[in-house]
CSV table of C-alpha atoms in Angstrom, one decimal:
chain,number,residue,atom,x,y,z
A,21,MET,CA,24.3,6.0,45.2
A,22,THR,CA,21.1,6.2,43.1
A,23,SER,CA,17.9,5.5,45.1
A,24,LYS,CA,15.1,3.2,43.8
A,25,GLN,CA,12.8,6.3,43.4
A,26,ASP,CA,15.5,8.0,41.2
A,27,LYS,CA,15.3,5.2,38.6
A,28,THR,CA,11.6,5.1,37.9
A,29,VAL,CA,10.7,5.4,34.2
A,30,SER,CA,7.7,6.3,32.0
A,31,LEU,CA,8.5,4.4,28.9
A,32,VAL,CA,7.3,5.6,25.5
A,33,LEU,CA,7.6,3.0,22.7
A,34,GLY,CA,7.4,4.2,19.2
A,35,SER,CA,6.1,2.7,15.9
A,36,GLY,CA,8.2,1.2,13.1
A,37,GLY,CA,7.4,-2.4,12.3
A,38,ALA,CA,10.0,-5.0,12.9
A,39,ARG,CA,12.5,-2.3,14.1
A,40,GLY,CA,10.3,-2.3,17.2
A,41,LEU,CA,11.8,-5.6,18.3
A,42,ALA,CA,14.6,-3.2,19.6
A,43,HIS,CA,12.1,-2.3,22.3
A,44,ILE,CA,12.7,-5.7,23.9
A,45,GLY,CA,16.4,-5.0,24.1
A,46,VAL,CA,15.8,-1.6,25.7
A,47,ILE,CA,13.5,-3.1,28.3
A,48,ARG,CA,16.1,-5.8,29.1
A,49,TRP,CA,18.8,-3.2,29.6
A,50,LEU,CA,16.6,-1.2,31.9
A,51,GLU,CA,15.7,-4.2,34.0
A,52,GLU,CA,19.3,-5.3,34.3
A,53,HIS,CA,20.4,-1.9,35.5
A,54,ASP,CA,17.7,-1.6,38.2
A,55,TYR,CA,15.4,0.9,36.4
A,56,HIS,CA,11.8,0.5,37.3
A,57,ILE,CA,9.2,0.9,34.6
A,58,ARG,CA,6.1,2.5,36.1
A,59,SER,CA,4.0,3.2,33.0
A,60,ILE,CA,4.0,2.5,29.2
A,61,SER,CA,2.6,4.4,26.3
A,62,GLY,CA,3.0,2.7,23.0
A,63,CYS,CA,2.1,3.0,19.3
A,64,SER,CA,1.8,0.2,16.8
A,65,ILE,CA,4.7,-2.2,17.5
A,66,GLY,CA,5.4,-0.2,20.6
A,67,ALA,CA,1.9,-0.9,21.8
A,68,LEU,CA,2.4,-4.6,21.1
A,69,ILE,CA,5.7,-4.9,22.9
A,70,GLY,CA,4.6,-2.6,25.7
A,71,GLY,CA,1.3,-4.4,26.3
A,72,ILE,CA,2.9,-7.8,26.4
A,73,TYR,CA,5.5,-6.5,28.8
A,74,ALA,CA,2.8,-5.0,31.0
A,75,ALA,CA,1.0,-8.4,31.0
A,76,GLY,CA,4.2,-10.1,32.3
A,77,LYS,CA,4.7,-12.2,29.2
A,78,LEU,CA,7.7,-10.5,27.5
A,79,GLU,CA,10.0,-13.5,28.0
A,80,GLU,CA,7.6,-15.9,26.3
A,81,TYR,CA,7.1,-13.4,23.5
A,82,GLU,CA,10.8,-12.9,23.1
A,83,GLN,CA,11.4,-16.7,22.9
A,84,TRP,CA,8.7,-17.0,20.3
A,85,VAL,CA,9.7,-14.1,18.1
A,86,ARG,CA,13.4,-15.2,18.1
A,87,SER,CA,12.3,-18.5,16.6
A,88,ILE,CA,10.1,-17.4,13.8
A,89,THR,CA,11.1,-17.6,10.2
A,90,ARG,CA,10.0,-15.8,7.0
A,91,MET,CA,7.6,-18.7,6.4
A,92,ASP,CA,6.1,-18.3,9.8
A,93,ILE,CA,5.5,-14.6,9.2
A,94,MET,CA,3.8,-15.4,5.9
A,95,ALA,CA,1.6,-18.0,7.6
A,96,LEU,CA,0.5,-15.4,10.2
A,97,LEU,CA,-0.5,-12.8,7.6
A,98,ASP,CA,-4.1,-13.8,6.6
A,99,LEU,CA,-4.3,-12.1,3.2
A,100,THR,CA,-7.6,-10.7,2.2
A,101,TRP,CA,-9.1,-8.7,-0.7
A,102,ASP,CA,-11.0,-6.5,1.6
A,103,ARG,CA,-11.0,-2.9,0.3
A,104,GLY,CA,-9.7,-1.6,3.6
A,105,GLY,CA,-6.4,-3.5,3.6
A,106,LEU,CA,-4.5,-6.6,2.6
A,107,VAL,CA,-4.2,-8.4,6.0
A,108,ARG,CA,-7.1,-9.0,8.4
A,109,GLY,CA,-4.7,-9.6,11.4
A,110,ASP,CA,-7.0,-12.2,13.0
A,111,LYS,CA,-4.5,-15.0,12.8
A,112,LEU,CA,-1.7,-12.9,14.3
A,113,ILE,CA,-3.9,-11.7,17.2
A,114,GLU,CA,-5.2,-15.2,17.9
A,115,THR,CA,-1.6,-16.5,18.1
A,116,LEU,CA,-0.6,-13.7,20.5
A,117,VAL,CA,-3.7,-14.3,22.7
A,118,ASP,CA,-2.7,-18.0,22.9
A,119,LEU,CA,0.8,-16.9,24.0
A,120,VAL,CA,-0.1,-14.1,26.4
A,121,GLY,CA,-3.7,-14.7,27.5
A,122,ASP,CA,-6.9,-12.8,26.9
A,123,VAL,CA,-6.3,-10.1,29.5
A,124,ARG,CA,-7.8,-6.6,30.0
A,125,VAL,CA,-5.8,-3.4,30.1
A,126,GLU,CA,-7.0,-2.5,33.6
A,127,GLU,CA,-5.8,-5.9,34.9
A,128,LEU,CA,-2.2,-5.2,33.8
A,129,ASP,CA,0.7,-4.8,36.3
A,130,LEU,CA,1.2,-1.2,35.4
A,131,PRO,CA,-0.6,1.7,33.6
A,132,PHE,CA,-0.6,1.1,29.8
A,133,THR,CA,-1.9,3.2,26.9
A,134,ALA,CA,-2.1,2.1,23.3
A,135,VAL,CA,-2.4,5.0,20.8
A,136,ALA,CA,-4.5,4.6,17.6
A,137,THR,CA,-5.8,7.0,15.0
A,138,ASP,CA,-9.5,7.7,14.3
A,139,LEU,CA,-9.8,8.0,10.5
A,140,GLN,CA,-13.1,10.0,10.6
A,141,SER,CA,-12.2,12.6,13.2
A,142,GLN,CA,-8.5,12.6,12.3
A,143,LYS,CA,-7.6,12.5,16.0
A,144,GLU,CA,-5.6,10.3,18.3
A,145,VAL,CA,-7.4,7.7,20.4
A,146,TRP,CA,-5.9,6.6,23.7
A,147,ILE,CA,-7.0,3.1,24.7
A,148,ASN,CA,-6.4,2.3,28.4
A,149,ARG,CA,-9.3,0.0,29.1
A,150,GLY,CA,-10.9,-3.1,27.7
A,151,ARG,CA,-9.3,-6.1,26.0
A,152,LEU,CA,-5.5,-5.7,25.6
A,153,PHE,CA,-5.5,-7.2,22.2
A,154,ASP,CA,-8.3,-5.0,20.9
A,155,ALA,CA,-6.1,-2.0,21.9
A,156,ILE,CA,-3.0,-3.6,20.2
A,157,ARG,CA,-4.9,-4.6,17.1
A,158,ALA,CA,-6.2,-1.0,16.7
A,159,SER,CA,-2.8,0.5,17.2
A,160,ILE,CA,-1.0,-1.8,14.7
A,161,ALA,CA,-3.4,-1.3,11.8
A,162,ILE,CA,-0.9,0.1,9.3
A,163,PRO,CA,-2.8,1.7,6.4
A,164,LEU,CA,-3.0,-0.4,3.3
A,165,LEU,CA,-1.4,-3.4,5.0
A,166,PHE,CA,-3.8,-4.2,7.9
A,167,THR,CA,-7.6,-3.6,7.6
A,168,PRO,CA,-8.8,-0.9,10.0
A,169,PHE,CA,-10.2,-2.0,13.4
A,170,ARG,CA,-13.7,-1.2,14.5
A,171,TYR,CA,-13.7,-0.1,18.1
A,172,LYS,CA,-16.7,1.4,20.0
A,173,GLY,CA,-18.1,2.7,16.7
A,174,LEU,CA,-14.8,4.2,15.6
A,175,THR,CA,-12.7,3.2,12.6
A,176,LEU,CA,-9.1,3.0,13.9
A,177,VAL,CA,-5.8,2.6,12.2
A,178,ASP,CA,-2.1,2.8,13.3
A,179,GLY,CA,-1.4,5.5,15.8
A,180,GLY,CA,1.8,6.3,13.9
A,181,VAL,CA,-0.3,8.1,11.3
A,182,LEU,CA,-0.6,11.0,13.8
A,183,ASN,CA,1.9,10.3,16.6
A,184,PRO,CA,4.7,7.8,16.2
A,185,VAL,CA,6.2,8.5,19.6
A,186,PRO,CA,3.2,9.1,22.0
A,187,ILE,CA,4.6,11.0,24.9
A,188,ALA,CA,1.5,12.9,26.0
A,189,PRO,CA,-0.1,10.0,27.9
A,190,THR,CA,2.8,10.1,30.3
A,191,PHE,CA,2.5,13.8,31.2
A,192,HIS,CA,1.0,13.3,34.6
A,193,ASP,CA,3.3,10.4,35.7
A,194,ARG,CA,5.3,10.9,38.8
A,195,THR,CA,8.5,9.2,37.6
A,196,SER,CA,12.0,10.4,37.6
A,197,MET,CA,12.5,10.0,33.8
A,198,THR,CA,10.4,9.9,30.6
A,199,LEU,CA,12.3,7.7,28.2
A,200,ALA,CA,11.2,7.6,24.5
A,201,VAL,CA,12.3,5.0,22.0
A,202,ASN,CA,12.2,6.4,18.5
A,203,LEU,CA,12.3,3.9,15.6
A,204,ASN,CA,12.4,6.5,12.9
A,205,GLY,CA,15.9,7.9,13.6
A,206,ALA,CA,18.4,9.2,11.2
A,207,LEU,CA,19.9,6.7,8.7
A,208,THR,CA,23.0,5.1,10.2
A,209,ARG,CA,25.9,3.3,8.5
A,210,PRO,CA,23.9,2.1,5.5
A,211,GLU,CA,26.8,-0.2,4.4
A,212,GLN,CA,26.0,-2.4,7.4
A,213,VAL,CA,22.3,-2.6,6.7
A,214,LYS,CA,21.2,-5.8,5.0
A,215,PRO,CA,19.8,-5.0,1.5
A,216,PRO,CA,16.2,-6.0,0.9
A,217,GLU,CA,15.8,-9.4,-0.8
A,218,HIS,CA,13.5,-9.1,-3.8
A,219,SER,CA,14.1,-12.5,-5.3
A,220,ALA,CA,11.3,-14.5,-6.9
A,221,THR,CA,11.6,-17.1,-4.2
A,222,GLU,CA,11.2,-14.6,-1.3
A,223,LEU,CA,8.6,-16.0,1.1
A,224,ILE,CA,7.0,-12.7,1.7
A,225,SER,CA,6.4,-12.2,-2.0
A,226,PRO,CA,2.6,-13.0,-1.9
A,227,LEU,CA,2.1,-10.0,0.3
A,228,ARG,CA,4.4,-7.9,-1.8
A,229,SER,CA,2.7,-8.9,-5.0
A,230,SER,CA,-0.7,-8.1,-3.5
A,231,ILE,CA,0.4,-4.6,-2.5
A,232,ASN,CA,2.0,-4.0,-5.9
A,233,ARG,CA,-1.2,-5.1,-7.8
A,234,PHE,CA,-3.3,-2.9,-5.5
A,235,ILE,CA,-1.2,0.2,-6.1
A,236,GLN,CA,-0.7,-0.4,-9.8
A,237,ARG,CA,-4.4,-0.2,-10.3
A,238,LEU,CA,-4.2,3.4,-9.0
A,239,GLN,CA,-1.2,4.3,-11.3
A,240,PRO,CA,-1.5,2.2,-14.5
A,241,ASP,CA,0.6,4.5,-16.7
A,242,ARG,CA,4.3,3.6,-16.1
A,243,SER,CA,5.6,5.2,-19.3
A,244,ASN,CA,7.4,8.0,-17.4
A,245,ASP,CA,9.2,5.8,-14.9
A,246,SER,CA,12.5,7.1,-13.6
A,247,GLU,CA,15.8,5.3,-13.7
A,248,HIS,CA,15.3,4.3,-10.1
A,249,ASP,CA,12.3,2.0,-10.6
A,250,TRP,CA,11.0,1.1,-7.1
A,251,ASP,CA,8.1,-1.3,-7.0
A,252,ALA,CA,4.8,-0.3,-5.4
A,253,TYR,CA,5.5,-2.1,-2.2
A,254,ASP,CA,8.7,-0.1,-1.6
A,255,VAL,CA,6.9,3.2,-2.4
A,256,ALA,CA,4.2,2.5,0.1
A,257,ILE,CA,6.5,1.4,2.9
A,258,GLU,CA,9.1,4.2,2.3
A,259,ALA,CA,6.3,6.8,2.1
A,260,PHE,CA,4.9,5.7,5.5
A,261,ASP,CA,8.4,5.7,7.0
A,262,ALA,CA,9.1,9.2,5.7
A,263,MET,CA,5.8,10.5,7.1
A,264,GLN,CA,6.4,9.0,10.5
A,265,SER,CA,10.0,10.3,10.6
A,266,THR,CA,8.8,13.9,9.9
A,267,ILE,CA,6.0,13.7,12.5
A,268,THR,CA,8.3,12.2,15.1
A,269,ARG,CA,10.8,15.1,14.8
A,270,GLN,CA,8.1,17.6,15.2
A,271,LYS,CA,6.6,15.8,18.2
A,272,LEU,CA,9.9,15.4,20.0
A,273,ALA,CA,10.7,19.1,19.4
A,274,VAL,CA,7.4,20.2,21.0
A,275,TYR,CA,7.2,17.6,23.8
A,276,PRO,CA,10.8,16.6,24.5
A,277,PRO,CA,11.2,13.6,26.8
A,278,ASP,CA,14.1,13.4,29.3
A,279,ARG,CA,16.0,10.9,27.2
A,280,VAL,CA,15.6,9.5,23.7
A,281,ILE,CA,16.9,6.3,22.3
A,282,GLU,CA,17.0,6.3,18.5
A,283,ILE,CA,17.0,3.4,16.1
A,284,GLY,CA,17.9,4.3,12.5
A,285,ARG,CA,14.9,3.9,10.2
A,286,ASN,CA,17.1,1.8,7.9
A,287,ALA,CA,17.9,-0.8,10.7
A,288,CYS,CA,15.5,-3.3,9.1
A,289,GLN,CA,12.4,-3.4,6.9
A,290,LEU,CA,8.8,-3.3,8.1
A,291,LEU,CA,8.2,-7.1,8.1
A,292,GLU,CA,11.6,-8.5,8.8
A,293,PHE,CA,10.6,-10.1,12.1
A,294,HIS,CA,13.0,-13.0,11.3
A,295,ARG,CA,15.8,-10.6,12.3
A,296,ALA,CA,14.6,-10.5,15.9
A,297,ALA,CA,17.9,-11.4,17.6
A,298,GLU,CA,19.7,-8.6,15.7
A,299,MET,CA,17.1,-6.0,16.5
A,300,ILE,CA,16.9,-7.0,20.2
A,301,ASP,CA,20.6,-6.7,20.5
A,302,LEU,CA,20.6,-3.3,18.8
A,303,GLY,CA,18.0,-2.0,21.3
A,304,TYR,CA,20.1,-3.2,24.2
A,305,GLN,CA,23.2,-1.6,22.7
A,306,LYS,CA,21.5,1.8,22.0
A,307,ALA,CA,20.1,1.8,25.6
A,308,SER,CA,23.6,1.3,26.9
A,309,GLU,CA,24.9,4.1,24.8
A,310,VAL,CA,22.3,6.6,25.9
A,311,LEU,CA,21.8,5.6,29.5
A,312,GLU,CA,25.1,4.3,30.7
A,313,PRO,CA,26.7,6.7,33.1
A,314,ARG,CA,29.6,8.6,31.6
A,315,ARG,CA,32.9,7.9,33.4
């Protein structure tokens, strides 16, 4: 029989946009199978989900995110023409503060670290003190999409730029397992992945159009376009995913955790938060596949 101490976990939650809703399913599986999460290190969506869990409000967040629609997502993205990005993020953070409360990291029920990237020094920044949603806002600042976040004199962006699966903050934990959730895994069964919807009536189109116009200013000559004519939005998002996938493989090779749960990077697109139920179920399923004792 496995003792309580044998099932303590340092949980590392990676970056990957809406795919990160799978983190909720992983946490649910761990709880149902008597694992005890003792610390969380998170990056981007991993910092968001991990911080909310550490604040004891994951159930409320899950109920909320399961109910949102494409229109709700668009309403939460406060578009701006700021040169640093296309979304300020204030409206999203205010909504989450209303849902979770304006808590401080040091007041959370367990140790929590959000990882961001300092643009000027090109180094990781670990945030484990101060306002929880300052830490989360810094960690989710995807370049081009969200404006950078000013924190203690630093200009911070998404931690996934340098470390999409931040294992190092858990190195000194005294737990029986370090479990990492990688949202940039290998492509899986593409025939089962929903194709992106690029119709003129797509509710996310204002954001998409803004990104396209921004990038097209940088590449006005389209005379040599290839047969596969991706729009600028796709190029930006696919490039960021490719970068994160490569860095993740390197980090996991150098600092291998005890167990890794992988979510294919084609499971859903960056802003498809309306697919919450599907992603949560996928996380639960993948946790079962990796952690269920073999018979």
